[in-house]
PDB file of C-alpha atoms and ligand atoms in Angstrom:
ATOM      1  CA  MET A   1      98.372  85.843  98.632  1.00 45.00           C
ATOM      2  CA  ARG A   2      95.988  87.997 100.660  1.00 51.00           C
ATOM      3  CA  GLN A   3      96.475  87.874 104.420  1.00 65.00           C
ATOM      4  CA  HIS A   4      93.330  89.023 106.122  1.00 84.00           C
ATOM      5  CA  VAL A   5      93.378  90.335 109.666  1.00 92.00           C
ATOM      6  CA  ASN A   6      90.009  90.615 111.415  1.00 94.00           C
ATOM      7  CA  PRO A   7      89.838  94.291 112.460  1.00 94.00           C
ATOM      8  CA  LEU A   8      87.005  93.528 114.886  1.00 94.00           C
ATOM      9  CA  SER A   9      89.196  91.168 116.935  1.00 93.00           C
ATOM     10  CA  ARG A  10      89.749  92.354 120.529  1.00 90.00           C
ATOM     11  CA  ASN A  11      93.484  92.492 119.783  1.00 88.00           C
ATOM     12  CA  PHE A  12      92.843  95.851 118.133  1.00 89.00           C
ATOM     13  CA  ASP A  13      90.716  97.428 120.891  1.00 86.00           C
ATOM     14  CA  GLN A  14      93.730  99.259 122.286  1.00 85.00           C
ATOM     15  CA  ILE A  15      95.264 102.044 120.213  1.00 86.00           C
ATOM     16  CA  GLU A  16      98.856 103.169 120.600  1.00 84.00           C
ATOM     17  CA  ARG A  17      99.484 106.829 121.414  1.00 91.00           C
ATOM     18  CA  ILE A  18      99.099 108.952 118.286  1.00 93.00           C
ATOM     19  CA  PRO A  19     101.918 111.504 118.054  1.00 95.00           C
ATOM     20  CA  SER A  20     101.075 115.049 117.048  1.00 94.00           C
ATOM     21  CA  LEU A  21     101.713 116.093 113.419  1.00 95.00           C
ATOM     22  CA  ILE A  22     104.700 118.087 114.689  1.00 96.00           C
ATOM     23  CA  GLU A  23     106.209 114.881 116.088  1.00 96.00           C
ATOM     24  CA  MET A  24     105.442 112.904 112.926  1.00 97.00           C
ATOM     25  CA  PHE A  25     106.787 115.273 110.296  1.00 98.00           C
ATOM     26  CA  ASP A  26     109.661 117.678 109.807  1.00 98.00           C
ATOM     27  CA  ASP A  27     107.298 120.317 108.391  1.00 98.00           C
ATOM     28  CA  SER A  28     103.840 119.665 109.791  1.00 97.00           C
ATOM     29  CA  LYS A  29     102.323 122.479 107.705  1.00 96.00           C
ATOM     30  CA  LEU A  30     102.714 120.660 104.379  1.00 97.00           C
ATOM     31  CA  PRO A  31      99.585 119.209 102.754  1.00 97.00           C
ATOM     32  CA  LEU A  32      98.837 115.782 104.219  1.00 97.00           C
ATOM     33  CA  HIS A  33      97.745 112.591 102.477  1.00 98.00           C
ATOM     34  CA  LEU A  34      96.405 109.633 104.474  1.00 98.00           C
ATOM     35  CA  ASP A  35      96.616 106.096 103.043  1.00 98.00           C
ATOM     36  CA  ILE A  36      94.428 103.572 104.825  1.00 98.00           C
ATOM     37  CA  GLY A  37      95.630  99.957 104.675  1.00 98.00           C
ATOM     38  CA  SER A  38      99.151 100.951 103.672  1.00 98.00           C
ATOM     39  CA  ALA A  39     100.591  97.403 104.101  1.00 98.00           C
ATOM     40  CA  ALA A  40     104.431  97.533 103.979  1.00 98.00           C
ATOM     41  CA  GLY A  41     104.262 101.134 102.777  1.00 98.00           C
ATOM     42  CA  GLU A  42     106.157 100.803  99.466  1.00 98.00           C
ATOM     43  CA  PHE A  43     103.615 103.039  97.712  1.00 99.00           C
ATOM     44  CA  LEU A  44     104.060 105.735 100.371  1.00 99.00           C
ATOM     45  CA  PHE A  45     107.864 105.473 100.172  1.00 99.00           C
ATOM     46  CA  ASP A  46     107.650 106.146  96.410  1.00 98.00           C
ATOM     47  CA  LEU A  47     105.352 109.108  97.052  1.00 99.00           C
ATOM     48  CA  ALA A  48     107.306 110.603  99.961  1.00 99.00           C
ATOM     49  CA  LEU A  49     110.661 110.382  98.191  1.00 98.00           C
ATOM     50  CA  ASN A  50     109.335 112.005  95.017  1.00 98.00           C
ATOM     51  CA  ASN A  51     106.968 114.632  96.460  1.00 98.00           C
ATOM     52  CA  THR A  52     108.809 116.303  99.252  1.00 98.00           C
ATOM     53  CA  LYS A  53     106.240 119.111  99.471  1.00 98.00           C
ATOM     54  CA  TRP A  54     103.664 116.641 100.825  1.00 98.00           C
ATOM     55  CA  ASN A  55     103.428 114.676 104.076  1.00 98.00           C
ATOM     56  CA  TYR A  56     102.254 111.053 103.905  1.00 98.00           C
ATOM     57  CA  LEU A  57     100.665 109.075 106.720  1.00 98.00           C
ATOM     58  CA  GLY A  58      99.877 105.351 106.444  1.00 98.00           C
ATOM     59  CA  ILE A  59      97.568 103.401 108.749  1.00 98.00           C
ATOM     60  CA  GLU A  60      97.968  99.621 108.751  1.00 98.00           C
ATOM     61  CA  ILE A  61      96.577  96.894 110.980  1.00 97.00           C
ATOM     62  CA  ARG A  62      99.462  94.428 110.559  1.00 97.00           C
ATOM     63  CA  GLU A  63     101.889  95.463 113.275  1.00 96.00           C
ATOM     64  CA  ARG A  64     105.008  93.789 111.874  1.00 97.00           C
ATOM     65  CA  LEU A  65     104.610  95.650 108.561  1.00 98.00           C
ATOM     66  CA  VAL A  66     104.272  98.969 110.396  1.00 98.00           C
ATOM     67  CA  ARG A  67     107.307  98.279 112.585  1.00 98.00           C
ATOM     68  CA  THR A  68     109.460  97.490 109.534  1.00 98.00           C
ATOM     69  CA  ALA A  69     108.157 100.490 107.543  1.00 98.00           C
ATOM     70  CA  LYS A  70     108.816 102.871 110.445  1.00 98.00           C
ATOM     71  CA  LEU A  71     112.340 101.538 110.861  1.00 98.00           C
ATOM     72  CA  LYS A  72     113.012 101.918 107.133  1.00 98.00           C
ATOM     73  CA  ALA A  73     111.722 105.525 107.123  1.00 98.00           C
ATOM     74  CA  ARG A  74     113.911 106.350 110.126  1.00 98.00           C
ATOM     75  CA  GLU A  75     117.031 104.702 108.662  1.00 98.00           C
ATOM     76  CA  ARG A  76     116.580 106.569 105.374  1.00 98.00           C
ATOM     77  CA  GLU A  77     115.848 109.800 107.247  1.00 98.00           C
ATOM     78  CA  ILE A  78     112.594 110.385 105.364  1.00 98.00           C
ATOM     79  CA  LYS A  79     110.935 113.215 107.255  1.00 98.00           C
ATOM     80  CA  ASN A  80     107.639 113.494 105.347  1.00 98.00           C
ATOM     81  CA  LEU A  81     106.446 109.935 105.985  1.00 98.00           C
ATOM     82  CA  TYR A  82     104.894 108.286 109.044  1.00 98.00           C
ATOM     83  CA  PHE A  83     103.043 105.056 109.823  1.00 98.00           C
ATOM     84  CA  LEU A  84     100.483 104.258 112.497  1.00 97.00           C
ATOM     85  CA  PHE A  85      99.614 100.739 113.611  1.00 97.00           C
ATOM     86  CA  GLY A  86      96.010  99.778 114.346  1.00 97.00           C
ATOM     87  CA  ASN A  87      92.475  99.478 113.075  1.00 97.00           C
ATOM     88  CA  ALA A  88      91.930 102.600 110.946  1.00 97.00           C
ATOM     89  CA  ASN A  89      88.272 102.763 111.996  1.00 97.00           C
ATOM     90  CA  LYS A  90      89.227 103.037 115.659  1.00 96.00           C
ATOM     91  CA  ILE A  91      92.112 105.434 115.013  1.00 96.00           C
ATOM     92  CA  VAL A  92      89.988 107.780 112.898  1.00 96.00           C
ATOM     93  CA  HIS A  93      87.102 107.555 115.378  1.00 93.00           C
ATOM     94  CA  GLU A  94      89.210 108.472 118.389  1.00 91.00           C
ATOM     95  CA  PHE A  95      91.798 110.794 116.895  1.00 89.00           C
ATOM     96  CA  HIS A  96      90.149 112.494 113.924  1.00 88.00           C
ATOM     97  CA  SER A  97      90.425 115.941 115.452  1.00 87.00           C
ATOM     98  CA  GLN A  98      94.175 115.381 115.905  1.00 88.00           C
ATOM     99  CA  PHE A  99      95.215 114.575 112.342  1.00 81.00           C
ATOM    100  CA  ILE A 100      92.225 115.437 110.196  1.00 86.00           C
ATOM    101  CA  THR A 101      93.258 119.029 110.183  1.00 84.00           C
ATOM    102  CA  LYS A 102      93.091 121.730 107.578  1.00 86.00           C
ATOM    103  CA  ASN A 103      96.307 120.186 106.183  1.00 94.00           C
ATOM    104  CA  LEU A 104      94.565 116.930 105.243  1.00 96.00           C
ATOM    105  CA  GLN A 105      94.020 117.133 101.493  1.00 97.00           C
ATOM    106  CA  SER A 106      93.219 113.554 100.600  1.00 98.00           C
ATOM    107  CA  ILE A 107      92.664 109.987 101.769  1.00 98.00           C
ATOM    108  CA  SER A 108      93.182 106.803  99.746  1.00 98.00           C
ATOM    109  CA  PHE A 109      91.690 103.357 100.210  1.00 98.00           C
ATOM    110  CA  ASN A 110      93.682 101.218  97.794  1.00 98.00           C
ATOM    111  CA  PHE A 111      92.517  97.667  97.262  1.00 98.00           C
ATOM    112  CA  PRO A 112      91.005  97.200 100.737  1.00 98.00           C
ATOM    113  CA  ASP A 113      90.378  93.654 101.971  1.00 98.00           C
ATOM    114  CA  PRO A 114      87.157  92.525 100.239  1.00 97.00           C
ATOM    115  CA  TRP A 115      85.613  90.281 102.927  1.00 97.00           C
ATOM    116  CA  PHE A 116      83.449  88.517 100.363  1.00 97.00           C
ATOM    117  CA  LYS A 117      80.965  86.812 102.709  1.00 96.00           C
ATOM    118  CA  LYS A 118      77.980  88.954 103.625  1.00 96.00           C
ATOM    119  CA  ARG A 119      78.345  88.193 107.329  1.00 97.00           C
ATOM    120  CA  HIS A 120      81.883  89.599 107.138  1.00 97.00           C
ATOM    121  CA  HIS A 121      80.962  92.891 105.441  1.00 97.00           C
ATOM    122  CA  LYS A 122      81.128  94.625 108.832  1.00 97.00           C
ATOM    123  CA  ARG A 123      84.906  93.936 108.758  1.00 98.00           C
ATOM    124  CA  ARG A 124      85.311  96.067 105.635  1.00 98.00           C
ATOM    125  CA  VAL A 125      87.245  99.209 106.395  1.00 98.00           C
ATOM    126  CA  ILE A 126      84.778 101.597 104.711  1.00 98.00           C
ATOM    127  CA  GLN A 127      81.745 101.759 107.007  1.00 98.00           C
ATOM    128  CA  PRO A 128      78.954 104.370 107.160  1.00 98.00           C
ATOM    129  CA  GLU A 129      80.236 105.528 110.551  1.00 97.00           C
ATOM    130  CA  LEU A 130      83.750 106.098 109.184  1.00 97.00           C
ATOM    131  CA  VAL A 131      82.370 108.076 106.221  1.00 97.00           C
ATOM    132  CA  ASN A 132      80.237 110.082 108.638  1.00 96.00           C
ATOM    133  CA  ILE A 133      83.255 111.023 110.785  1.00 96.00           C
ATOM    134  CA  LEU A 134      85.266 111.905 107.672  1.00 95.00           C
ATOM    135  CA  SER A 135      82.405 114.008 106.322  1.00 94.00           C
ATOM    136  CA  LYS A 136      82.358 116.013 109.550  1.00 92.00           C
ATOM    137  CA  SER A 137      86.109 116.440 109.873  1.00 91.00           C
ATOM    138  CA  MET A 138      87.465 116.835 106.324  1.00 95.00           C
ATOM    139  CA  ARG A 139      87.544 120.365 104.976  1.00 95.00           C
ATOM    140  CA  SER A 140      85.624 121.158 101.835  1.00 96.00           C
ATOM    141  CA  GLY A 141      87.568 120.469  98.643  1.00 96.00           C
ATOM    142  CA  SER A 142      89.503 117.560 100.182  1.00 97.00           C
ATOM    143  CA  GLN A 143      89.229 114.198  98.467  1.00 98.00           C
ATOM    144  CA  ILE A 144      88.702 110.482  99.005  1.00 98.00           C
ATOM    145  CA  PHE A 145      90.166 108.011  96.471  1.00 98.00           C
ATOM    146  CA  ILE A 146      88.952 104.417  96.286  1.00 98.00           C
ATOM    147  CA  LYS A 147      90.430 101.667  94.130  1.00 98.00           C
ATOM    148  CA  THR A 148      89.761  97.926  93.964  1.00 98.00           C
ATOM    149  CA  ASP A 149      89.710  94.960  91.604  1.00 98.00           C
ATOM    150  CA  VAL A 150      86.574  93.531  93.261  1.00 98.00           C
ATOM    151  CA  LYS A 151      83.404  94.840  91.590  1.00 98.00           C
ATOM    152  CA  ASP A 152      81.112  93.964  94.498  1.00 98.00           C
ATOM    153  CA  LEU A 153      83.416  95.761  96.948  1.00 98.00           C
ATOM    154  CA  PHE A 154      83.548  98.791  94.649  1.00 98.00           C
ATOM    155  CA  ASN A 155      79.730  98.956  94.523  1.00 98.00           C
ATOM    156  CA  TYR A 156      79.570  98.646  98.303  1.00 98.00           C
ATOM    157  CA  MET A 157      82.183 101.400  98.882  1.00 98.00           C
ATOM    158  CA  ASP A 158      80.621 103.671  96.252  1.00 98.00           C
ATOM    159  CA  CYS A 159      77.169 103.225  97.760  1.00 98.00           C
ATOM    160  CA  THR A 160      78.453 103.807 101.329  1.00 98.00           C
ATOM    161  CA  ILE A 161      80.283 107.023 100.409  1.00 98.00           C
ATOM    162  CA  SER A 162      77.583 108.309  98.041  1.00 98.00           C
ATOM    163  CA  SER A 163      74.920 107.821 100.729  1.00 97.00           C
ATOM    164  CA  ASN A 164      76.630 110.624 102.602  1.00 97.00           C
ATOM    165  CA  PHE A 165      75.509 113.843 100.926  1.00 97.00           C
ATOM    166  CA  ASN A 166      78.645 115.706 101.988  1.00 97.00           C
ATOM    167  CA  PHE A 167      80.652 114.042  99.212  1.00 98.00           C
ATOM    168  CA  LYS A 168      80.281 114.401  95.460  1.00 97.00           C
ATOM    169  CA  LYS A 169      81.831 112.214  92.762  1.00 97.00           C
ATOM    170  CA  ILE A 170      84.457 113.723  90.477  1.00 95.00           C
ATOM    171  CA  ALA A 171      84.848 112.496  86.913  1.00 92.00           C
ATOM    172  CA  LYS A 172      88.364 111.095  86.476  1.00 86.00           C
ATOM    173  CA  LYS A 173      88.828 113.082  83.262  1.00 87.00           C
ATOM    174  CA  ASP A 174      88.196 116.323  85.195  1.00 88.00           C
ATOM    175  CA  PHE A 175      90.743 115.514  87.870  1.00 93.00           C
ATOM    176  CA  ASN A 176      94.109 117.258  87.816  1.00 93.00           C
ATOM    177  CA  TYR A 177      96.568 114.616  89.044  1.00 95.00           C
ATOM    178  CA  SER A 178      99.538 116.966  88.760  1.00 96.00           C
ATOM    179  CA  GLU A 179      98.324 118.853  91.840  1.00 95.00           C
ATOM    180  CA  SER A 180      97.330 115.748  93.764  1.00 98.00           C
ATOM    181  CA  PHE A 181      99.190 113.589  96.285  1.00 98.00           C
ATOM    182  CA  ASN A 182     100.244 111.296  93.412  1.00 98.00           C
ATOM    183  CA  PRO A 183     101.301 113.385  90.405  1.00 98.00           C
ATOM    184  CA  ASN A 184     103.485 110.553  89.040  1.00 98.00           C
ATOM    185  CA  LYS A 185     100.595 108.062  89.241  1.00 97.00           C
ATOM    186  CA  PHE A 186     102.650 105.543  91.224  1.00 98.00           C
ATOM    187  CA  GLN A 187     100.959 102.185  91.626  1.00 98.00           C
ATOM    188  CA  THR A 188     100.470 100.257  94.856  1.00 98.00           C
ATOM    189  CA  ASN A 189     101.767  96.686  95.153  1.00 98.00           C
ATOM    190  CA  ARG A 190      98.316  95.211  94.663  1.00 98.00           C
ATOM    191  CA  GLU A 191      97.745  97.506  91.689  1.00 98.00           C
ATOM    192  CA  LYS A 192     100.971  96.306  90.020  1.00 98.00           C
ATOM    193  CA  TYR A 193      99.779  92.715  90.427  1.00 98.00           C
ATOM    194  CA  VAL A 194      96.307  93.534  89.077  1.00 98.00           C
ATOM    195  CA  VAL A 195      97.693  95.469  86.097  1.00 98.00           C
ATOM    196  CA  GLY A 196     100.243  92.694  85.417  1.00 98.00           C
ATOM    197  CA  ASN A 197      97.443  90.149  85.308  1.00 98.00           C
ATOM    198  CA  GLU A 198      95.218  92.360  83.130  1.00 98.00           C
ATOM    199  CA  LEU A 199      92.415  92.366  85.700  1.00 98.00           C
ATOM    200  CA  ASP A 200      89.858  95.178  85.897  1.00 98.00           C
ATOM    201  CA  ILE A 201      90.343  98.104  88.246  1.00 98.00           C
ATOM    202  CA  TYR A 202      87.362 100.027  89.612  1.00 98.00           C
ATOM    203  CA  GLU A 203      88.140 103.442  91.014  1.00 98.00           C
ATOM    204  CA  ARG A 204      86.456 106.683  91.983  1.00 98.00           C
ATOM    205  CA  ILE A 205      87.301 110.060  93.463  1.00 98.00           C
ATOM    206  CA  TYR A 206      84.978 111.963  95.820  1.00 98.00           C
ATOM    207  CA  MET A 207      85.244 115.542  96.929  1.00 98.00           C
ATOM    208  CA  LYS A 208      84.010 116.884 100.240  1.00 97.00           C
ATOM    209  CA  ILE A 209      81.481 119.584  99.437  1.00 97.00           C
TER     210      ILE A 209
HETATM  211  C1  SAM B   1      94.762  93.913 100.084  1.00 61.74           C
HETATM  212  S1  SAM B   1      95.855  94.863 101.057  1.00 61.74           S
HETATM  213  C2  SAM B   1      96.241  96.262 100.007  1.00 61.74           C
HETATM  214  C3  SAM B   1      97.505  96.928 100.408  1.00 61.74           C
HETATM  215  C4  SAM B   1      97.875  98.180  99.603  1.00 61.74           C
HETATM  216  N1  SAM B   1      96.946  99.266  99.876  1.00 61.74           N
HETATM  217  C5  SAM B   1      97.963  97.902  98.137  1.00 61.74           C
HETATM  218  O1  SAM B   1      97.130  98.446  97.383  1.00 61.74           O
HETATM  219  O2  SAM B   1      98.867  97.151  97.726  1.00 61.74           O
HETATM  220  C6  SAM B   1      94.790  95.643 102.283  1.00 61.74           C
HETATM  221  C7  SAM B   1      95.570  96.163 103.463  1.00 61.74           C
HETATM  222  O3  SAM B   1      94.694  96.831 104.375  1.00 61.74           O
HETATM  223  C8  SAM B   1      95.017  96.436 105.710  1.00 61.74           C
HETATM  224  N2  SAM B   1      93.808  96.636 106.517  1.00 61.74           N
HETATM  225  C9  SAM B   1      92.655  95.928 106.443  1.00 61.74           C
HETATM  226  N3  SAM B   1      91.747  96.394 107.315  1.00 61.74           N
HETATM  227  C10 SAM B   1      92.345  97.439 107.956  1.00 61.74           C
HETATM  228  C11 SAM B   1      91.917  98.331 108.985  1.00 61.74           C
HETATM  229  N4  SAM B   1      90.690  98.246 109.502  1.00 61.74           N
HETATM  230  N5  SAM B   1      92.776  99.269 109.403  1.00 61.74           N
HETATM  231  C12 SAM B   1      94.027  99.374 108.870  1.00 61.74           C
HETATM  232  N6  SAM B   1      94.491  98.543 107.902  1.00 61.74           N
HETATM  233  C13 SAM B   1      93.657  97.595 107.436  1.00 61.74           C
HETATM  234  C14 SAM B   1      95.440  94.988 105.547  1.00 61.74           C
HETATM  235  O4  SAM B   1      96.198  94.500 106.639  1.00 61.74           O
HETATM  236  C15 SAM B   1      96.251  95.047 104.256  1.00 61.74           C
HETATM  237  O5  SAM B   1      97.601  95.374 104.482  1.00 61.74           O
END
């Protein structure tokens, strides 16, 4: 069951202090991957445990999920994984210079909330303003990954990112996963459900020019 949280609610106006990369990770110089809408973080746990030469940062708007994920990472002493609670749009807007550094290699938006009704499209996490900030702060060669099972949402995200001329699409067949943040091609929870139910997946990779 999808549980939608309205990111435009006033509850999310305040942002918690964002620690520095040095506080978040044991080795802050490692390449960094950012997963937006990381839910309970299982996907990032798989990644962090298997790719110890990468740092992984999840942003999630459901506070309880973030609290539990942070506790789990601390208990297991995983030093290349961190979670931030809040609306990703606000966090990226206010703190992009802090964590969108030269270390940031890639960002994933996996199965974002679709917000089907047109009047709710402004609640979708990918917004022109977010893409604009990312286009100004990401270094060239870094990548954005989008994935969804909702065709209309895919078209919307593709159009929003492609409207920004600082990103170009990469053909999946030309992409070398072995050097990416996810060389083992781990699946997210939603992805496992979608694959299990033989639903379509729409995905695309963009590179900052
Ligand atoms: C459908 S779930 C997908 C979770 C996971 N990425 C996966 O593929 O299994 C979308 C997630 O994005 C989170 N989310 C939605 N809008 C957000 C926002 N503006 N900032 C941060 N997280 C958000 C939701 O709370 C939810 O956990």
